[in-house]
Amino acid sequence: MNYIARAFWLGRPGLGEIRNTELPGPEEGEVLVRSLFSGVSRGTETLVFRGGVPQSQHAAMRAPFQEGDFPAPVKYGYLNVGLVEEGPDELVGRTVFCLYPHQTRYVVPAAAVTVVPENIPAERAVLAGTVETAVNALWDAAPLVGDRIAVVGGGMVGCSVAALLARFPGVHVQLVDADPARAKTAEALGVDFALPEDALGERDLVVHASATEQGLARALELLAAEGTVVELSWYGDRKVSLPLGEAFHSRRLTIRSSQVGTVSPARANRSYADRLAIALDLLADPALDALVTGECAFEELPDVMPRLASGEIPALCHRVRYADTD
């Protein structure tokens, strides 16, 4: 039996549209999933929406179930929570997370879905992919008990990192962002907040996730001697200048990149599935609901995405809901 699904596509940079697509029924070892919620990760997805993925990174930036190619037309996204309607008996009726774009129904290998624990609301589970990024970042960063840490950039990834760091014993975490409204998010996550000019210095570790040149420069300024900046930002096709004179060498500072596409070498014995399972377990904390800052219906995405990309709709994770009848 075939199905008709609807998917959100980037027709050309800056223009989204909903297209019909025919799905074959699942074969052995596959599942048919009906979407319940998906999430728009504002940083990466709006960069894609604007057509800002540099040609040299087209292969590296592909999402697992992407269709089409950058810059467009392309079907892109990776935060989907749905209900398994057909497939292996142990999965039918289960709520699952999948790195799939915004689409009403889809068929994927059963190994591509991860069962959402029963104590995690489906609405919150859309955060799993971003919390997984934060888990990988902290494997790279290796914070220690009692560290003084700043997270520069209060977007979805930065706030996820701050939320996980808040659980470390003896660690002082300060979320740094130019938007004073992020103070409420920091409070909900259990960490301190500061505007860039007021941030505390002499930090043992700074995690940078603002995707701005100014933010990275400020991150370096906040470090103590021998300190490390873990760089999570994705700049797309923008060039970034760094102040590597002044005290950079005399204070023996380090800048280290972290990217979720590779499991951290510090945990090379763990798989992608292991990392995602950890992220889902961490979502038991209701404080993480603070990362979902807006919601719309699937049908509204073509109108909402340009507003997310422009900043007219300020967002961390924008959640997309799907009608029960789709």
Tab-separated table of C-alpha atoms in Angstrom:
chain	number	residue	atom	x	y	z
A	1	MET	CA	0.000	0.000	0.000
A	2	ASN	CA	1.287	3.447	-0.936
A	3	TYR	CA	0.729	6.626	1.042
A	4	ILE	CA	0.682	10.314	0.174
A	5	ALA	CA	2.746	12.452	2.513
A	6	ARG	CA	3.414	16.169	2.575
A	7	ALA	CA	6.906	17.573	3.032
A	8	PHE	CA	8.424	21.022	3.550
A	9	TRP	CA	10.939	21.923	0.832
A	10	LEU	CA	13.192	24.892	0.232
A	11	GLY	CA	12.223	25.690	-3.383
A	12	ARG	CA	14.885	28.363	-3.682
A	13	PRO	CA	16.799	30.344	-1.050
A	14	GLY	CA	14.273	32.275	0.990
A	15	LEU	CA	11.213	30.453	-0.372
A	16	GLY	CA	9.685	27.427	1.349
A	17	GLU	CA	6.858	25.304	0.017
A	18	ILE	CA	4.895	22.171	0.872
A	19	ARG	CA	5.020	19.349	-1.678
A	20	ASN	CA	3.176	16.058	-1.917
A	21	THR	CA	5.255	12.906	-2.091
A	22	GLU	CA	4.238	9.289	-2.618
A	23	LEU	CA	5.502	6.798	-0.050
A	24	PRO	CA	5.725	3.061	-0.659
A	25	GLY	CA	4.651	0.898	2.242
A	26	PRO	CA	7.471	-0.243	4.535
A	27	GLU	CA	9.394	-3.376	3.601
A	28	GLU	CA	10.886	-5.848	6.049
A	29	GLY	CA	13.168	-4.031	8.471
A	30	GLU	CA	11.521	-0.658	7.830
A	31	VAL	CA	8.986	1.469	9.717
A	32	LEU	CA	6.225	3.840	8.651
A	33	VAL	CA	6.175	6.825	10.997
A	34	ARG	CA	3.450	9.442	11.344
A	35	SER	CA	4.970	12.726	12.507
A	36	LEU	CA	3.730	14.211	15.762
A	37	PHE	CA	6.204	17.072	16.122
A	38	SER	CA	9.340	18.349	14.457
A	39	GLY	CA	11.702	21.096	15.489
A	40	VAL	CA	13.366	23.931	13.608
A	41	SER	CA	16.898	24.425	14.873
A	42	ARG	CA	17.030	28.118	14.133
A	43	GLY	CA	20.776	28.495	13.608
A	44	THR	CA	21.485	25.746	11.091
A	45	GLU	CA	18.112	25.551	9.390
A	46	THR	CA	17.744	29.272	8.812
A	47	LEU	CA	21.275	29.344	7.383
A	48	VAL	CA	20.165	26.634	4.948
A	49	PHE	CA	16.965	28.572	4.276
A	50	ARG	CA	18.972	31.657	3.296
A	51	GLY	CA	21.199	29.595	0.986
A	52	GLY	CA	24.269	30.199	3.145
A	53	VAL	CA	25.903	26.751	3.022
A	54	PRO	CA	29.273	27.186	1.257
A	55	GLN	CA	29.898	24.868	-1.673
A	56	SER	CA	32.898	23.317	0.064
A	57	GLN	CA	30.591	22.110	2.846
A	58	HIS	CA	27.689	20.763	0.782
A	59	ALA	CA	28.631	17.149	1.479
A	60	ALA	CA	29.482	17.670	5.150
A	61	MET	CA	26.230	19.515	5.837
A	62	ARG	CA	23.886	16.905	4.375
A	63	ALA	CA	21.231	15.735	6.820
A	64	PRO	CA	20.738	11.940	7.108
A	65	PHE	CA	17.476	11.865	5.101
A	66	GLN	CA	17.931	15.023	3.062
A	67	GLU	CA	16.568	15.076	-0.474
A	68	GLY	CA	17.854	17.465	-3.110
A	69	ASP	CA	21.064	19.456	-2.936
A	70	PHE	CA	22.219	22.799	-1.581
A	71	PRO	CA	21.413	25.536	-2.116
A	72	ALA	CA	17.989	24.394	-3.456
A	73	PRO	CA	15.639	22.746	-4.040
A	74	VAL	CA	16.275	20.759	-0.884
A	75	LYS	CA	14.300	19.003	1.863
A	76	TYR	CA	16.257	19.578	5.061
A	77	GLY	CA	15.764	18.990	8.784
A	78	TYR	CA	16.729	16.574	11.534
A	79	LEU	CA	14.467	16.905	14.583
A	80	ASN	CA	11.412	14.677	14.177
A	81	VAL	CA	9.258	12.826	16.690
A	82	GLY	CA	6.560	10.489	15.439
A	83	LEU	CA	4.438	7.421	16.051
A	84	VAL	CA	5.327	4.116	14.383
A	85	GLU	CA	2.260	2.934	12.464
A	86	GLU	CA	3.760	-0.062	10.639
A	87	GLY	CA	6.906	-2.103	11.137
A	88	PRO	CA	8.352	-4.620	13.580
A	89	ASP	CA	5.941	-5.576	16.369
A	90	GLU	CA	8.203	-4.175	19.077
A	91	LEU	CA	8.073	-0.702	17.470
A	92	VAL	CA	4.433	-0.393	16.326
A	93	GLY	CA	2.640	2.114	18.513
A	94	ARG	CA	5.875	3.489	20.007
A	95	THR	CA	6.897	7.127	19.952
A	96	VAL	CA	10.285	7.525	18.269
A	97	PHE	CA	12.859	10.181	17.456
A	98	CYS	CA	14.411	10.315	13.981
A	99	LEU	CA	16.810	12.633	12.167
A	100	TYR	CA	14.191	13.305	9.496
A	101	PRO	CA	13.043	16.550	7.819
A	102	HIS	CA	9.629	18.159	8.242
A	103	GLN	CA	7.188	15.685	6.680
A	104	THR	CA	3.806	14.302	7.692
A	105	ARG	CA	4.748	10.617	7.230
A	106	TYR	CA	7.936	8.834	6.241
A	107	VAL	CA	9.468	5.389	5.785
A	108	VAL	CA	12.955	4.677	7.125
A	109	PRO	CA	14.988	1.658	8.270
A	110	ALA	CA	13.941	0.583	11.756
A	111	ALA	CA	17.530	1.146	12.896
A	112	ALA	CA	17.148	4.871	12.072
A	113	VAL	CA	14.584	5.493	14.826
A	114	THR	CA	15.175	5.657	18.571
A	115	VAL	CA	12.360	4.886	20.984
A	116	VAL	CA	11.508	7.855	23.198
A	117	PRO	CA	11.429	6.808	26.874
A	118	GLU	CA	7.889	6.765	28.269
A	119	ASN	CA	8.705	9.468	30.809
A	120	ILE	CA	9.713	11.949	28.061
A	121	PRO	CA	6.852	13.944	26.479
A	122	ALA	CA	6.848	13.806	22.688
A	123	GLU	CA	6.694	17.599	22.647
A	124	ARG	CA	10.045	17.793	24.482
A	125	ALA	CA	11.677	14.962	22.550
A	126	VAL	CA	12.193	17.243	19.514
A	127	LEU	CA	15.134	18.635	21.497
A	128	ALA	CA	16.979	15.305	21.392
A	129	GLY	CA	19.191	16.189	18.428
A	130	THR	CA	20.358	19.436	20.008
A	131	VAL	CA	20.937	17.921	23.429
A	132	GLU	CA	22.964	15.245	21.620
A	133	THR	CA	25.129	18.050	20.206
A	134	ALA	CA	25.598	19.347	23.747
A	135	VAL	CA	26.579	15.881	25.002
A	136	ASN	CA	29.229	15.624	22.288
A	137	ALA	CA	30.482	19.138	23.059
A	138	LEU	CA	30.960	18.280	26.726
A	139	TRP	CA	32.774	15.084	25.813
A	140	ASP	CA	35.137	17.331	23.829
A	141	ALA	CA	35.333	20.019	26.517
A	142	ALA	CA	35.860	17.618	29.470
A	143	PRO	CA	34.839	20.059	32.243
A	144	LEU	CA	36.174	19.340	35.720
A	145	VAL	CA	34.634	19.635	39.182
A	146	GLY	CA	34.776	23.242	40.325
A	147	ASP	CA	35.448	24.763	36.905
A	148	ARG	CA	34.481	28.351	36.155
A	149	ILE	CA	32.712	28.199	32.800
A	150	ALA	CA	31.057	30.658	30.444
A	151	VAL	CA	28.747	29.726	27.595
A	152	VAL	CA	28.787	32.563	25.068
A	153	GLY	CA	25.691	32.515	22.883
A	154	GLY	CA	22.255	31.759	24.293
A	155	GLY	CA	20.824	30.020	21.265
A	156	MET	CA	19.484	26.488	21.200
A	157	VAL	CA	22.878	24.764	21.335
A	158	GLY	CA	24.398	27.155	23.866
A	159	CYS	CA	21.432	26.845	26.197
A	160	SER	CA	21.512	23.051	25.902
A	161	VAL	CA	25.190	23.059	26.891
A	162	ALA	CA	24.488	25.402	29.807
A	163	ALA	CA	21.627	23.191	30.996
A	164	LEU	CA	23.875	20.113	31.089
A	165	LEU	CA	26.743	21.989	32.737
A	166	ALA	CA	24.366	23.102	35.504
A	167	ARG	CA	24.327	19.459	36.667
A	168	PHE	CA	28.110	19.263	37.185
A	169	PRO	CA	29.164	19.424	40.862
A	170	GLY	CA	30.880	22.584	41.997
A	171	VAL	CA	30.805	24.168	38.537
A	172	HIS	CA	29.873	27.838	38.150
A	173	VAL	CA	28.152	28.460	34.807
A	174	GLN	CA	27.372	31.831	33.313
A	175	LEU	CA	25.319	32.137	30.119
A	176	VAL	CA	26.457	35.169	28.120
A	177	ASP	CA	24.260	36.714	25.457
A	178	ALA	CA	23.593	40.148	23.979
A	179	ASP	CA	19.825	39.667	24.360
A	180	PRO	CA	18.669	40.554	27.903
A	181	ALA	CA	15.606	38.341	27.368
A	182	ARG	CA	17.883	35.298	27.630
A	183	ALA	CA	18.156	35.994	31.360
A	184	LYS	CA	14.790	34.295	31.877
A	185	THR	CA	15.963	31.243	29.957
A	186	ALA	CA	19.138	31.088	32.044
A	187	GLU	CA	17.081	31.274	35.233
A	188	ALA	CA	14.860	28.422	34.051
A	189	LEU	CA	17.952	26.325	33.321
A	190	GLY	CA	19.529	27.064	36.701
A	191	VAL	CA	22.537	29.091	35.522
A	192	ASP	CA	23.648	32.701	35.885
A	193	PHE	CA	23.313	35.262	33.092
A	194	ALA	CA	25.362	38.218	31.910
A	195	LEU	CA	25.480	40.597	28.989
A	196	PRO	CA	28.819	40.350	27.122
A	197	GLU	CA	30.236	43.493	28.721
A	198	ASP	CA	29.355	42.249	32.212
A	199	ALA	CA	30.562	38.646	31.884
A	200	LEU	CA	32.979	37.282	34.475
A	201	GLY	CA	36.528	36.645	33.325
A	202	GLU	CA	39.210	34.169	34.367
A	203	ARG	CA	37.121	31.249	33.094
A	204	ASP	CA	38.758	27.835	32.900
A	205	LEU	CA	36.551	26.931	29.939
A	206	VAL	CA	34.393	28.911	27.522
A	207	VAL	CA	31.937	27.236	25.164
A	208	HIS	CA	31.207	29.506	22.214
A	209	ALA	CA	27.930	29.151	20.320
A	210	SER	CA	26.922	32.652	19.226
A	211	ALA	CA	28.039	32.217	15.581
A	212	THR	CA	29.386	35.790	15.643
A	213	GLU	CA	32.892	37.150	15.297
A	214	GLN	CA	32.284	39.419	18.304
A	215	GLY	CA	31.172	36.482	20.426
A	216	LEU	CA	34.293	34.453	19.656
A	217	ALA	CA	36.532	37.415	20.420
A	218	ARG	CA	34.750	37.925	23.742
A	219	ALA	CA	35.063	34.209	24.517
A	220	LEU	CA	38.858	34.488	24.216
A	221	GLU	CA	38.873	37.543	26.494
A	222	LEU	CA	37.026	35.642	29.224
A	223	LEU	CA	39.584	32.836	29.500
A	224	ALA	CA	42.048	32.335	32.299
A	225	ALA	CA	45.637	31.495	31.375
A	226	GLU	CA	45.863	28.057	29.724
A	227	GLY	CA	42.092	28.140	29.191
A	228	THR	CA	40.189	26.658	26.250
A	229	VAL	CA	37.411	27.898	23.996
A	230	VAL	CA	35.338	25.057	22.563
A	231	GLU	CA	33.883	26.393	19.315
A	232	LEU	CA	30.423	25.073	18.422
A	233	SER	CA	29.360	27.826	16.025
A	234	TRP	CA	28.733	27.158	12.361
A	235	TYR	CA	29.525	30.264	10.285
A	236	GLY	CA	28.448	28.968	6.882
A	237	ASP	CA	30.002	31.097	4.154
A	238	ARG	CA	31.040	33.966	6.462
A	239	LYS	CA	34.702	34.739	7.176
A	240	VAL	CA	35.734	35.395	10.779
A	241	SER	CA	38.618	37.522	12.078
A	242	LEU	CA	40.220	36.661	15.418
A	243	PRO	CA	42.355	38.721	17.839
A	244	LEU	CA	45.287	36.311	17.996
A	245	GLY	CA	47.741	39.010	19.016
A	246	GLU	CA	47.591	40.699	22.421
A	247	ALA	CA	47.538	38.023	25.164
A	248	PHE	CA	46.589	34.999	23.049
A	249	HIS	CA	50.106	33.528	22.984
A	250	SER	CA	51.420	34.753	26.319
A	251	ARG	CA	48.401	33.273	28.110
A	252	ARG	CA	48.687	30.037	26.061
A	253	LEU	CA	45.025	29.963	25.067
A	254	THR	CA	43.415	27.205	23.023
A	255	ILE	CA	40.556	27.211	20.496
A	256	ARG	CA	39.107	23.780	19.782
A	257	SER	CA	36.317	22.932	17.353
A	258	SER	CA	33.515	20.537	18.217
A	259	GLN	CA	31.083	19.147	15.669
A	260	VAL	CA	28.304	16.635	16.226
A	261	GLY	CA	28.940	14.848	12.911
A	262	THR	CA	31.753	12.895	14.603
A	263	VAL	CA	31.519	11.219	17.993
A	264	SER	CA	34.080	12.899	20.237
A	265	PRO	CA	37.452	11.098	20.214
A	266	ALA	CA	37.232	11.251	24.010
A	267	ARG	CA	34.412	8.706	23.763
A	268	ALA	CA	35.485	6.788	20.687
A	269	ASN	CA	34.053	3.598	22.205
A	270	ARG	CA	30.527	5.045	21.997
A	271	SER	CA	28.268	4.935	18.940
A	272	TYR	CA	25.938	7.570	17.535
A	273	ALA	CA	23.046	5.503	18.929
A	274	ASP	CA	24.640	5.517	22.395
A	275	ARG	CA	25.016	9.286	22.283
A	276	LEU	CA	21.415	9.861	21.202
A	277	ALA	CA	20.110	7.501	23.895
A	278	ILE	CA	21.985	9.552	26.510
A	279	ALA	CA	20.438	12.749	25.142
A	280	LEU	CA	16.926	11.288	25.341
A	281	ASP	CA	17.470	10.193	28.937
A	282	LEU	CA	18.650	13.708	29.834
A	283	LEU	CA	15.385	15.126	28.488
A	284	ALA	CA	13.622	13.854	31.607
A	285	ASP	CA	14.462	17.275	33.083
A	286	PRO	CA	11.408	19.564	32.557
A	287	ALA	CA	13.698	22.610	32.776
A	288	LEU	CA	14.615	21.902	29.147
A	289	ASP	CA	11.106	22.942	28.096
A	290	ALA	CA	12.506	26.475	28.254
A	291	LEU	CA	14.342	25.760	24.985
A	292	VAL	CA	11.059	25.503	23.051
A	293	THR	CA	10.071	29.096	22.442
A	294	GLY	CA	7.370	28.886	19.788
A	295	GLU	CA	5.094	26.547	17.883
A	296	CYS	CA	3.214	26.489	14.611
A	297	ALA	CA	1.225	24.053	12.512
A	298	PHE	CA	3.047	22.214	9.727
A	299	GLU	CA	0.955	24.028	7.117
A	300	GLU	CA	2.283	27.373	8.405
A	301	LEU	CA	5.968	26.567	7.827
A	302	PRO	CA	6.271	28.335	4.431
A	303	ASP	CA	5.165	31.580	6.134
A	304	VAL	CA	7.006	31.013	9.414
A	305	MET	CA	10.477	30.074	8.131
A	306	PRO	CA	11.238	33.477	6.545
A	307	ARG	CA	10.250	35.131	9.827
A	308	LEU	CA	12.507	32.792	11.780
A	309	ALA	CA	15.373	33.445	9.357
A	310	SER	CA	14.980	37.222	9.622
A	311	GLY	CA	14.671	37.202	13.408
A	312	GLU	CA	11.141	38.601	13.297
A	313	ILE	CA	10.193	35.525	15.331
A	314	PRO	CA	12.855	35.214	18.049
A	315	ALA	CA	13.372	31.544	18.750
A	316	LEU	CA	15.549	28.868	20.245
A	317	CYS	CA	13.743	25.745	19.080
A	318	HIS	CA	10.563	26.393	17.128
A	319	ARG	CA	8.267	23.379	17.352
A	320	VAL	CA	6.082	22.215	14.458
A	321	ARG	CA	2.924	20.242	15.216
A	322	TYR	CA	1.185	17.851	12.842
A	323	ALA	CA	-2.555	17.208	12.603
A	324	ASP	CA	-3.758	13.789	13.813
A	325	THR	CA	-5.496	13.203	10.483
A	326	ASP	CA	-2.364	13.600	8.317
